[in-house]
mmCIF file of C-alpha atoms in Angstrom:
data_model
loop_
_atom_site.group_PDB
_atom_site.id
_atom_site.type_symbol
_atom_site.label_atom_id
_atom_site.label_comp_id
_atom_site.label_asym_id
_atom_site.label_seq_id
_atom_site.Cartn_x
_atom_site.Cartn_y
_atom_site.Cartn_z
ATOM 1 C CA MET A 1 23.265 23.778 11.874
ATOM 2 C CA THR A 2 27.032 23.247 11.505
ATOM 3 C CA ASP A 3 29.512 25.738 10.012
ATOM 4 C CA GLN A 4 29.639 23.368 7.019
ATOM 5 C CA GLU A 5 25.953 23.696 6.392
ATOM 6 C CA TRP A 6 25.810 27.469 6.578
ATOM 7 C CA MET A 7 28.824 27.697 4.212
ATOM 8 C CA ARG A 8 27.198 25.500 1.771
ATOM 9 C CA LEU A 9 24.293 27.944 1.634
ATOM 10 C CA ALA A 10 26.763 30.638 1.013
ATOM 11 C CA LEU A 11 28.342 28.593 -1.761
ATOM 12 C CA ASP A 12 24.973 28.004 -3.341
ATOM 13 C CA LEU A 13 24.230 31.722 -3.084
ATOM 14 C CA ALA A 14 27.507 32.524 -4.834
ATOM 15 C CA GLU A 15 26.454 30.571 -7.953
ATOM 16 C CA LEU A 16 23.764 33.161 -8.585
ATOM 17 C CA GLY A 17 26.277 35.603 -9.909
ATOM 18 C CA GLU A 18 27.543 33.003 -12.633
ATOM 19 C CA GLY A 19 28.319 34.903 -15.836
ATOM 20 C CA ASP A 20 27.879 38.359 -14.324
ATOM 21 C CA VAL A 21 30.764 39.080 -12.051
ATOM 22 C CA ASN A 22 33.856 38.215 -14.223
ATOM 23 C CA PRO A 23 36.701 39.034 -13.867
ATOM 24 C CA ASN A 24 35.558 38.963 -10.190
ATOM 25 C CA PRO A 25 34.991 35.851 -8.165
ATOM 26 C CA LEU A 26 31.746 34.167 -7.267
ATOM 27 C CA VAL A 27 31.256 34.938 -3.741
ATOM 28 C CA GLY A 28 28.383 34.332 -1.251
ATOM 29 C CA ALA A 29 27.609 35.313 2.311
ATOM 30 C CA VAL A 30 25.313 34.426 5.009
ATOM 31 C CA VAL A 31 24.634 36.287 8.366
ATOM 32 C CA VAL A 32 23.414 34.055 11.076
ATOM 33 C CA ARG A 33 22.407 34.677 14.483
ATOM 34 C CA ASP A 34 20.960 32.439 17.118
ATOM 35 C CA ASP A 35 21.060 29.538 14.388
ATOM 36 C CA HIS A 36 18.759 31.703 12.121
ATOM 37 C CA VAL A 37 19.653 33.338 8.949
ATOM 38 C CA VAL A 38 19.231 37.000 9.148
ATOM 39 C CA GLY A 39 20.917 38.068 5.907
ATOM 40 C CA ARG A 40 21.752 36.726 2.568
ATOM 41 C CA GLY A 41 23.894 38.039 0.037
ATOM 42 C CA TYR A 42 25.861 37.271 -3.396
ATOM 43 C CA HIS A 43 28.242 39.331 -5.627
ATOM 44 C CA HIS A 44 25.726 40.380 -8.403
ATOM 45 C CA ARG A 45 27.652 42.035 -10.864
ATOM 46 C CA PHE A 46 31.287 43.329 -11.763
ATOM 47 C CA GLY A 47 31.871 46.712 -10.112
ATOM 48 C CA GLY A 48 28.675 46.311 -7.749
ATOM 49 C CA PRO A 49 28.625 45.631 -4.122
ATOM 50 C CA HIS A 50 30.211 42.618 -2.568
ATOM 51 C CA ALA A 51 28.364 39.608 -1.111
ATOM 52 C CA GLU A 52 29.091 40.626 2.496
ATOM 53 C CA VAL A 53 27.582 44.140 1.873
ATOM 54 C CA HIS A 54 24.447 42.683 0.422
ATOM 55 C CA ALA A 55 24.066 40.222 3.295
ATOM 56 C CA LEU A 56 24.757 42.828 6.191
ATOM 57 C CA ASP A 57 22.335 45.141 4.712
ATOM 58 C CA GLU A 58 19.598 42.659 4.709
ATOM 59 C CA ALA A 59 20.593 41.833 8.330
ATOM 60 C CA GLY A 60 20.568 45.231 9.636
ATOM 61 C CA ASP A 61 20.720 45.692 13.337
ATOM 62 C CA ALA A 62 20.504 41.803 13.770
ATOM 63 C CA ALA A 63 23.965 41.524 12.541
ATOM 64 C CA ARG A 64 25.275 42.905 15.840
ATOM 65 C CA GLY A 65 26.854 39.721 17.708
ATOM 66 C CA ALA A 66 26.218 37.609 14.934
ATOM 67 C CA THR A 67 28.293 35.079 12.724
ATOM 68 C CA LEU A 68 29.169 36.064 8.985
ATOM 69 C CA TYR A 69 29.753 33.158 6.720
ATOM 70 C CA ALA A 70 31.704 34.233 3.494
ATOM 71 C CA THR A 71 33.091 32.016 0.690
ATOM 72 C CA LEU A 72 36.102 34.063 0.237
ATOM 73 C CA GLU A 73 38.222 36.327 2.547
ATOM 74 C CA PRO A 74 36.701 40.026 2.955
ATOM 75 C CA CYS A 75 38.456 42.656 1.087
ATOM 76 C CA CYS A 76 40.373 44.980 3.027
ATOM 77 C CA HIS A 77 41.284 47.833 0.295
ATOM 78 C CA TYR A 78 39.489 50.368 -1.685
ATOM 79 C CA GLY A 79 38.716 49.267 -5.146
ATOM 80 C CA LYS A 80 35.541 49.771 -7.145
ATOM 81 C CA THR A 81 33.975 49.453 -3.837
ATOM 82 C CA PRO A 82 35.063 50.291 -0.025
ATOM 83 C CA PRO A 83 36.735 47.704 2.145
ATOM 84 C CA CYS A 84 34.258 44.911 3.240
ATOM 85 C CA THR A 85 36.314 44.685 6.614
ATOM 86 C CA ASP A 86 35.352 48.234 7.362
ATOM 87 C CA ARG A 87 31.503 47.244 6.899
ATOM 88 C CA ILE A 88 31.855 44.079 8.914
ATOM 89 C CA LEU A 89 33.468 46.045 11.888
ATOM 90 C CA GLN A 90 30.660 48.660 11.692
ATOM 91 C CA ALA A 91 27.949 45.957 11.891
ATOM 92 C CA GLY A 92 29.216 44.468 15.100
ATOM 93 C CA ILE A 93 29.675 41.049 13.610
ATOM 94 C CA ARG A 94 31.283 38.928 16.371
ATOM 95 C CA ARG A 95 32.527 35.834 14.372
ATOM 96 C CA VAL A 96 33.486 35.295 10.840
ATOM 97 C CA VAL A 97 33.905 32.039 9.148
ATOM 98 C CA VAL A 98 35.670 31.997 5.469
ATOM 99 C CA ALA A 99 36.125 29.206 3.183
ATOM 100 C CA THR A 100 39.405 30.415 1.458
ATOM 101 C CA VAL A 101 41.793 33.180 1.534
ATOM 102 C CA ASP A 102 41.552 35.708 -1.272
ATOM 103 C CA PRO A 103 44.501 34.741 -3.624
ATOM 104 C CA ASN A 104 44.719 38.759 -4.744
ATOM 105 C CA PRO A 105 48.159 39.749 -3.799
ATOM 106 C CA ILE A 106 46.899 43.124 -2.423
ATOM 107 C CA ILE A 107 44.513 41.207 -0.166
ATOM 108 C CA SER A 108 45.793 37.610 0.696
ATOM 109 C CA GLY A 109 45.390 37.024 4.338
ATOM 110 C CA ARG A 110 45.264 40.983 5.133
ATOM 111 C CA GLY A 111 41.486 41.026 5.298
ATOM 112 C CA LEU A 112 41.468 38.172 8.096
ATOM 113 C CA ALA A 113 44.358 39.799 9.886
ATOM 114 C CA THR A 114 42.381 43.171 10.198
ATOM 115 C CA LEU A 115 39.388 41.263 11.549
ATOM 116 C CA ARG A 116 41.533 39.262 13.943
ATOM 117 C CA ALA A 117 43.320 42.481 15.153
ATOM 118 C CA ALA A 118 39.775 44.000 15.825
ATOM 119 C CA GLY A 119 38.855 41.200 18.262
ATOM 120 C CA ILE A 120 36.620 39.272 15.769
ATOM 121 C CA GLU A 121 36.933 35.405 15.966
ATOM 122 C CA VAL A 122 37.908 34.351 12.487
ATOM 123 C CA ILE A 123 37.701 30.709 11.429
ATOM 124 C CA GLU A 124 38.980 29.773 7.889
ATOM 125 C CA GLY A 125 39.087 26.596 5.661
ATOM 126 C CA VAL A 126 35.317 25.628 6.105
ATOM 127 C CA LEU A 127 34.502 23.734 2.703
ATOM 128 C CA ALA A 128 37.644 25.153 1.258
ATOM 129 C CA GLU A 129 37.844 22.442 -1.451
ATOM 130 C CA ALA A 130 34.386 23.421 -2.885
ATOM 131 C CA ALA A 131 35.274 27.192 -2.578
ATOM 132 C CA LEU A 132 38.547 26.633 -4.358
ATOM 133 C CA ARG A 133 36.708 24.731 -7.407
ATOM 134 C CA GLN A 134 34.076 27.493 -7.379
ATOM 135 C CA THR A 135 36.662 30.440 -7.620
ATOM 136 C CA GLU A 136 39.308 28.618 -10.005
ATOM 137 C CA ILE A 137 38.754 31.111 -12.928
ATOM 138 C CA PHE A 138 39.407 34.164 -10.662
ATOM 139 C CA ARG A 139 42.482 32.510 -8.829
ATOM 140 C CA LYS A 140 44.269 31.893 -11.971
ATOM 141 C CA TYR A 141 43.510 35.026 -13.637
ATOM 142 C CA ILE A 142 44.312 37.319 -10.623
ATOM 143 C CA THR A 143 47.625 35.522 -9.911
ATOM 144 C CA THR A 144 48.964 35.106 -13.533
ATOM 145 C CA GLY A 145 46.936 37.522 -15.784
ATOM 146 C CA LEU A 146 46.307 34.457 -18.143
ATOM 147 C CA PRO A 147 42.652 33.261 -18.513
ATOM 148 C CA PHE A 148 41.587 29.756 -17.100
ATOM 149 C CA VAL A 149 41.197 27.436 -20.020
ATOM 150 C CA HIS A 150 38.433 24.666 -19.839
ATOM 151 C CA LEU A 151 38.098 22.013 -22.458
ATOM 152 C CA LYS A 152 34.628 20.899 -22.924
ATOM 153 C CA LEU A 153 33.556 18.012 -25.595
ATOM 154 C CA ALA A 154 30.417 15.816 -26.022
ATOM 155 C CA THR A 155 31.591 12.437 -26.851
ATOM 156 C CA SER A 156 30.037 9.098 -27.446
ATOM 157 C CA LEU A 157 30.747 6.153 -25.211
ATOM 158 C CA ASP A 158 33.555 5.072 -27.760
ATOM 159 C CA GLY A 159 35.180 8.483 -27.707
ATOM 160 C CA ARG A 160 33.723 10.127 -30.945
ATOM 161 C CA ILE A 161 32.440 13.679 -31.263
ATOM 162 C CA ALA A 162 31.181 13.169 -34.740
ATOM 163 C CA THR A 163 30.613 10.485 -37.389
ATOM 164 C CA LYS A 164 32.633 9.828 -40.369
ATOM 165 C CA THR A 165 30.268 12.186 -42.286
ATOM 166 C CA GLY A 166 30.924 14.764 -39.594
ATOM 167 C CA ASP A 167 27.403 14.562 -38.140
ATOM 168 C CA ALA A 168 27.455 15.497 -34.418
ATOM 169 C CA ARG A 169 23.813 16.775 -33.715
ATOM 170 C CA TRP A 170 22.989 15.611 -31.141
ATOM 171 C CA ILE A 171 25.396 13.272 -29.287
ATOM 172 C CA SER A 172 24.488 14.470 -25.707
ATOM 173 C CA GLY A 173 21.070 14.960 -24.695
ATOM 174 C CA GLU A 174 18.944 18.059 -23.881
ATOM 175 C CA ALA A 175 19.807 18.356 -20.093
ATOM 176 C CA SER A 176 23.519 18.021 -21.066
ATOM 177 C CA ARG A 177 23.103 20.765 -23.555
ATOM 178 C CA VAL A 178 21.565 22.905 -20.914
ATOM 179 C CA ARG A 179 24.453 22.237 -18.492
ATOM 180 C CA ALA A 180 26.994 22.914 -21.356
ATOM 181 C CA HIS A 181 25.411 26.324 -21.872
ATOM 182 C CA ARG A 182 25.624 26.996 -18.094
ATOM 183 C CA LEU A 183 29.488 26.505 -18.924
ATOM 184 C CA ARG A 184 29.279 28.963 -21.484
ATOM 185 C CA ARG A 185 27.599 31.548 -19.358
ATOM 186 C CA ARG A 186 30.325 30.892 -16.689
ATOM 187 C CA ASN A 187 33.230 31.717 -19.157
ATOM 188 C CA ALA A 188 34.171 35.158 -20.741
ATOM 189 C CA ALA A 189 35.067 33.345 -24.000
ATOM 190 C CA ILE A 190 34.343 30.398 -26.127
ATOM 191 C CA LEU A 191 36.706 29.172 -28.666
ATOM 192 C CA VAL A 192 36.332 26.681 -31.706
ATOM 193 C CA GLY A 193 38.755 25.842 -34.576
ATOM 194 C CA ILE A 194 37.726 26.937 -38.093
ATOM 195 C CA GLY A 195 36.932 23.107 -39.028
ATOM 196 C CA THR A 196 34.099 23.154 -36.294
ATOM 197 C CA ALA A 197 32.822 26.682 -37.542
ATOM 198 C CA LEU A 198 32.444 25.532 -40.925
ATOM 199 C CA SER A 199 31.007 22.028 -40.385
ATOM 200 C CA ASP A 200 28.754 22.778 -37.586
ATOM 201 C CA ASP A 201 28.024 26.461 -38.084
ATOM 202 C CA PRO A 202 27.619 27.023 -34.338
ATOM 203 C CA ARG A 203 25.861 29.888 -32.682
ATOM 204 C CA LEU A 204 28.166 29.646 -29.523
ATOM 205 C CA ASP A 205 25.627 31.730 -27.448
ATOM 206 C CA VAL A 206 23.715 30.708 -24.370
ATOM 207 C CA ARG A 207 20.161 30.348 -25.762
ATOM 208 C CA HIS A 208 19.362 27.259 -23.461
ATOM 209 C CA VAL A 209 19.920 29.470 -20.317
ATOM 210 C CA PHE A 210 19.251 32.988 -19.272
ATOM 211 C CA GLY A 211 22.282 35.277 -18.928
ATOM 212 C CA ARG A 212 25.381 36.514 -20.838
ATOM 213 C CA SER A 213 26.845 34.930 -23.913
ATOM 214 C CA PRO A 214 30.615 34.648 -24.078
ATOM 215 C CA THR A 215 32.738 36.246 -26.657
ATOM 216 C CA PRO A 216 33.253 33.795 -29.551
ATOM 217 C CA ILE A 217 36.682 33.133 -30.752
ATOM 218 C CA VAL A 218 37.533 31.245 -33.979
ATOM 219 C CA LEU A 219 40.942 29.672 -34.785
ATOM 220 C CA ASP A 220 41.016 30.680 -38.341
ATOM 221 C CA ALA A 221 44.573 31.220 -39.630
ATOM 222 C CA TYR A 222 43.541 32.226 -42.974
ATOM 223 C CA GLY A 223 40.319 34.028 -42.411
ATOM 224 C CA ARG A 224 38.057 31.392 -43.946
ATOM 225 C CA LEU A 225 35.120 32.245 -41.831
ATOM 226 C CA PRO A 226 32.141 33.036 -44.060
ATOM 227 C CA GLN A 227 30.111 36.129 -43.691
ATOM 228 C CA SER A 228 26.947 33.792 -43.545
ATOM 229 C CA ALA A 229 28.160 32.289 -40.400
ATOM 230 C CA ARG A 230 25.469 32.303 -37.617
ATOM 231 C CA LEU A 231 27.740 33.469 -34.841
ATOM 232 C CA LEU A 232 28.278 36.731 -36.983
ATOM 233 C CA GLY A 233 24.350 37.267 -36.198
ATOM 234 C CA THR A 234 24.428 37.166 -32.652
ATOM 235 C CA GLY A 235 25.968 40.674 -32.015
ATOM 236 C CA LEU A 236 28.856 39.278 -30.009
ATOM 237 C CA SER A 237 31.637 40.794 -31.965
ATOM 238 C CA PRO A 238 33.511 37.488 -32.522
ATOM 239 C CA ILE A 239 37.194 37.524 -32.527
ATOM 240 C CA VAL A 240 39.006 35.747 -35.446
ATOM 241 C CA ALA A 241 42.420 34.663 -34.494
ATOM 242 C CA ALA A 242 44.432 34.574 -37.640
ATOM 243 C CA ALA A 243 47.850 34.423 -38.859
ATOM 244 C CA ALA A 244 47.818 35.447 -42.601
ATOM 245 C CA VAL A 245 44.509 36.949 -43.784
ATOM 246 C CA PRO A 246 44.335 38.738 -47.255
ATOM 247 C CA PRO A 247 43.458 42.376 -46.894
ATOM 248 C CA GLU A 248 39.990 41.850 -48.595
ATOM 249 C CA ARG A 249 39.160 38.856 -46.499
ATOM 250 C CA ARG A 250 40.019 41.121 -43.278
ATOM 251 C CA PHE A 251 37.848 43.822 -44.625
ATOM 252 C CA ALA A 252 35.013 41.641 -45.073
ATOM 253 C CA LEU A 253 35.381 40.163 -41.754
ATOM 254 C CA GLU A 254 35.407 43.405 -40.111
ATOM 255 C CA GLN A 255 32.412 44.461 -41.962
ATOM 256 C CA ALA A 256 30.532 41.655 -40.796
ATOM 257 C CA GLY A 257 31.347 42.646 -37.101
ATOM 258 C CA CYS A 258 34.429 40.467 -36.318
ATOM 259 C CA ARG A 259 37.548 41.592 -34.574
ATOM 260 C CA VAL A 260 40.509 40.097 -36.387
ATOM 261 C CA TRP A 261 43.464 39.542 -34.185
ATOM 262 C CA GLU A 262 46.944 38.758 -36.113
ATOM 263 C CA ILE A 263 48.567 36.160 -33.997
ATOM 264 C CA PRO A 264 51.960 34.535 -35.132
ATOM 265 C CA ALA A 265 51.683 31.201 -37.203
ATOM 266 C CA ALA A 266 52.637 27.964 -35.585
ATOM 267 C CA GLU A 267 52.381 24.471 -37.192
ATOM 268 C CA GLY A 268 49.782 25.546 -39.718
ATOM 269 C CA GLY A 269 47.776 27.428 -37.288
ATOM 270 C CA VAL A 270 48.289 30.253 -34.861
ATOM 271 C CA ASP A 271 50.572 30.318 -31.676
ATOM 272 C CA LEU A 272 48.221 29.441 -28.951
ATOM 273 C CA PRO A 273 50.244 30.598 -26.035
ATOM 274 C CA VAL A 274 50.390 33.951 -27.576
ATOM 275 C CA LEU A 275 46.672 33.945 -28.343
ATOM 276 C CA VAL A 276 45.936 32.949 -24.584
ATOM 277 C CA ARG A 277 47.996 35.850 -23.226
ATOM 278 C CA ARG A 278 46.273 38.283 -25.540
ATOM 279 C CA VAL A 279 42.958 37.073 -24.428
ATOM 280 C CA GLY A 280 44.017 37.715 -20.767
ATOM 281 C CA GLU A 281 45.313 41.152 -21.812
ATOM 282 C CA ALA A 282 41.941 42.009 -23.414
ATOM 283 C CA GLY A 283 40.253 41.372 -19.753
ATOM 284 C CA LEU A 284 38.742 38.019 -20.672
ATOM 285 C CA ASP A 285 39.421 35.680 -17.609
ATOM 286 C CA SER A 286 38.640 32.421 -19.008
ATOM 287 C CA ILE A 287 38.131 30.415 -22.302
ATOM 288 C CA LEU A 288 35.719 27.501 -22.927
ATOM 289 C CA VAL A 289 37.414 25.430 -25.718
ATOM 290 C CA GLU A 290 34.495 23.326 -27.384
ATOM 291 C CA GLY A 291 36.450 21.683 -30.295
ATOM 292 C CA GLY A 292 37.024 20.223 -32.529
ATOM 293 C CA GLY A 293 39.358 17.316 -31.928
ATOM 294 C CA GLU A 294 42.282 18.770 -33.472
ATOM 295 C CA THR A 295 41.758 22.107 -31.424
ATOM 296 C CA ALA A 296 41.603 19.950 -28.213
ATOM 297 C CA ALA A 297 44.769 18.101 -29.028
ATOM 298 C CA SER A 298 46.528 21.354 -29.828
ATOM 299 C CA PHE A 299 45.612 23.111 -26.546
ATOM 300 C CA LEU A 300 46.432 20.011 -24.584
ATOM 301 C CA ALA A 301 49.818 19.615 -26.101
ATOM 302 C CA ALA A 302 50.655 23.468 -25.531
ATOM 303 C CA GLY A 303 49.907 22.720 -21.747
ATOM 304 C CA LEU A 304 47.253 25.334 -21.814
ATOM 305 C CA VAL A 305 44.180 23.563 -20.527
ATOM 306 C CA ASP A 306 43.376 23.801 -16.827
ATOM 307 C CA ARG A 307 40.049 21.693 -16.539
ATOM 308 C CA VAL A 308 38.605 19.134 -18.760
ATOM 309 C CA SER A 309 34.656 18.266 -18.883
ATOM 310 C CA PHE A 310 33.378 15.618 -20.970
ATOM 311 C CA PHE A 311 29.601 14.784 -21.380
ATOM 312 C CA VAL A 312 29.707 11.167 -22.344
ATOM 313 C CA ALA A 313 26.547 9.878 -23.965
ATOM 314 C CA PRO A 314 25.610 6.146 -24.010
ATOM 315 C CA LEU A 315 25.946 5.433 -27.654
ATOM 316 C CA LEU A 316 28.476 3.820 -29.899
ATOM 317 C CA ILE A 317 29.256 5.560 -33.088
ATOM 318 C CA GLY A 318 32.194 3.350 -34.315
ATOM 319 C CA GLY A 319 34.119 3.535 -37.691
ATOM 320 C CA ARG A 320 37.791 4.222 -37.970
ATOM 321 C CA ASP A 321 37.082 7.324 -39.936
ATOM 322 C CA ALA A 322 34.524 8.950 -37.089
ATOM 323 C CA VAL A 323 35.901 11.844 -35.505
ATOM 324 C CA PRO A 324 38.012 11.365 -32.129
ATOM 325 C CA ALA A 325 37.341 13.556 -29.193
ATOM 326 C CA ILE A 326 41.175 14.192 -29.078
ATOM 327 C CA GLY A 327 42.895 14.431 -32.380
ATOM 328 C CA GLY A 328 46.662 14.378 -33.205
ATOM 329 C CA LEU A 329 49.059 11.806 -32.914
ATOM 330 C CA GLY A 330 48.278 11.055 -29.363
ATOM 331 C CA ALA A 331 50.639 9.692 -26.588
ATOM 332 C CA ASP A 332 53.237 7.156 -27.241
ATOM 333 C CA ARG A 333 52.952 5.144 -23.908
ATOM 334 C CA VAL A 334 50.087 5.093 -21.273
ATOM 335 C CA GLU A 335 52.428 6.771 -18.695
ATOM 336 C CA ASP A 336 52.686 9.775 -21.014
ATOM 337 C CA ALA A 337 48.914 10.304 -21.004
ATOM 338 C CA VAL A 338 47.313 13.335 -19.391
ATOM 339 C CA ARG A 339 45.807 12.216 -15.864
ATOM 340 C CA LEU A 340 43.074 14.230 -14.367
ATOM 341 C CA VAL A 341 43.072 15.153 -10.967
ATOM 342 C CA ASP A 342 39.999 16.079 -8.378
ATOM 343 C CA VAL A 343 37.750 14.162 -10.475
ATOM 344 C CA THR A 344 33.845 14.518 -10.206
ATOM 345 C CA THR A 345 31.175 12.617 -12.055
ATOM 346 C CA GLU A 346 27.544 13.389 -12.412
ATOM 347 C CA GLN A 347 24.559 11.755 -14.095
ATOM 348 C CA ILE A 348 22.588 14.042 -16.319
ATOM 349 C CA ASP A 349 19.652 12.227 -17.581
ATOM 350 C CA GLY A 350 20.979 9.522 -19.471
ATOM 351 C CA ASP A 351 24.614 11.103 -19.899
ATOM 352 C CA LEU A 352 27.577 11.136 -17.665
ATOM 353 C CA LEU A 353 29.409 14.328 -17.020
ATOM 354 C CA VAL A 354 33.275 13.672 -16.073
ATOM 355 C CA SER A 355 35.320 16.789 -15.051
ATOM 356 C CA GLY A 356 38.670 17.138 -13.589
ATOM 357 C CA ARG A 357 41.861 19.229 -13.264
ATOM 358 C CA ILE A 358 44.952 19.119 -15.285
ATOM 359 C CA PRO A 359 47.841 19.806 -12.917
ATOM 360 C CA PRO A 360 50.398 21.917 -14.296
ATOM 361 C CA SER A 361 53.109 19.255 -13.894
ATOM 362 C CA SER A 362 50.961 17.172 -16.715
ATOM 363 C CA SER A 363 51.496 19.590 -19.496
ATOM 364 C CA ALA A 364 54.876 18.125 -20.513
ATOM 365 C CA ALA A 365 53.143 14.814 -21.051
ATOM 366 C CA ALA A 366 50.366 16.106 -23.139
ATOM 367 C CA PRO A 367 49.201 14.405 -26.331
ATOM 368 C CA ARG A 368 50.972 15.630 -29.619
ATOM 369 C CA PRO A 369 48.881 17.552 -32.133
#
């Protein structure tokens, strides 16, 4: 097998840590000797042993003279665990192949330099694009302190997320809903506007998959979320991002298990850049924005969205009063529209998942709320 094939196995292993490692990155590792896997590992949980350690432990003495494949540069400092570079040297690894350099400023290239200085052959950049996409949440958070923002919507073929009556169940198929819940599990927080919270009464959990549910955030400038809301019964301590909540409403929300964050007001809602910074300061490395259309437009207009994923269903809702996927005034000209890069498409049963990044340079051209 080739380096690319072994690295693909390591990338697949990394995915097993989805939802359990935040704010650490997803990392996988494989130890190969004489063209056979002798050790596999992935980062299981935040604060636990790193992927390389798991793989080397499984390999045991067979690691001597072998090749280690790692999706991210091995760490070279003492954090919650000892340096992986020390463990690699002790194991007698002959060759190390990595997909990408660790963006953490205290590592960034130093781990590979340590290995090279010890006489180990180091190859980097194997399946780098896939590894960069896999660790995009970590890369933004570790370098900026801001959460990665992923806008996800389920739309009809004509770009509607609900009918004129507000009915949205279900636009996408069951397989798409399972994938959407995987996105929820991957992110530390999930956000909706108060309109969506009132009309859909969502639970915002991961009931379709196994794992940790994200922290719910509701944009609720005036504290209108009812105490009967289903997301209050999930035990997830939802965050209500508010600007002007009467004391009695704040007390009621807190009694119901909410955390009420006072965020400065902005254009009838809350100041989204301030909210996003506070989310990062709270240790939440990512936000999955699920709607509705006005909330999506506001995040895009503020230049806060890093990735967009649309589950497009093969149905036509029609009607000028149906709810558009992106609300607001929209772009004046086509050249002002937000263009995605690194776009991927995937067929999920009858639906189509379209996903792509929004480069920072596009933020100035985002649609107006």
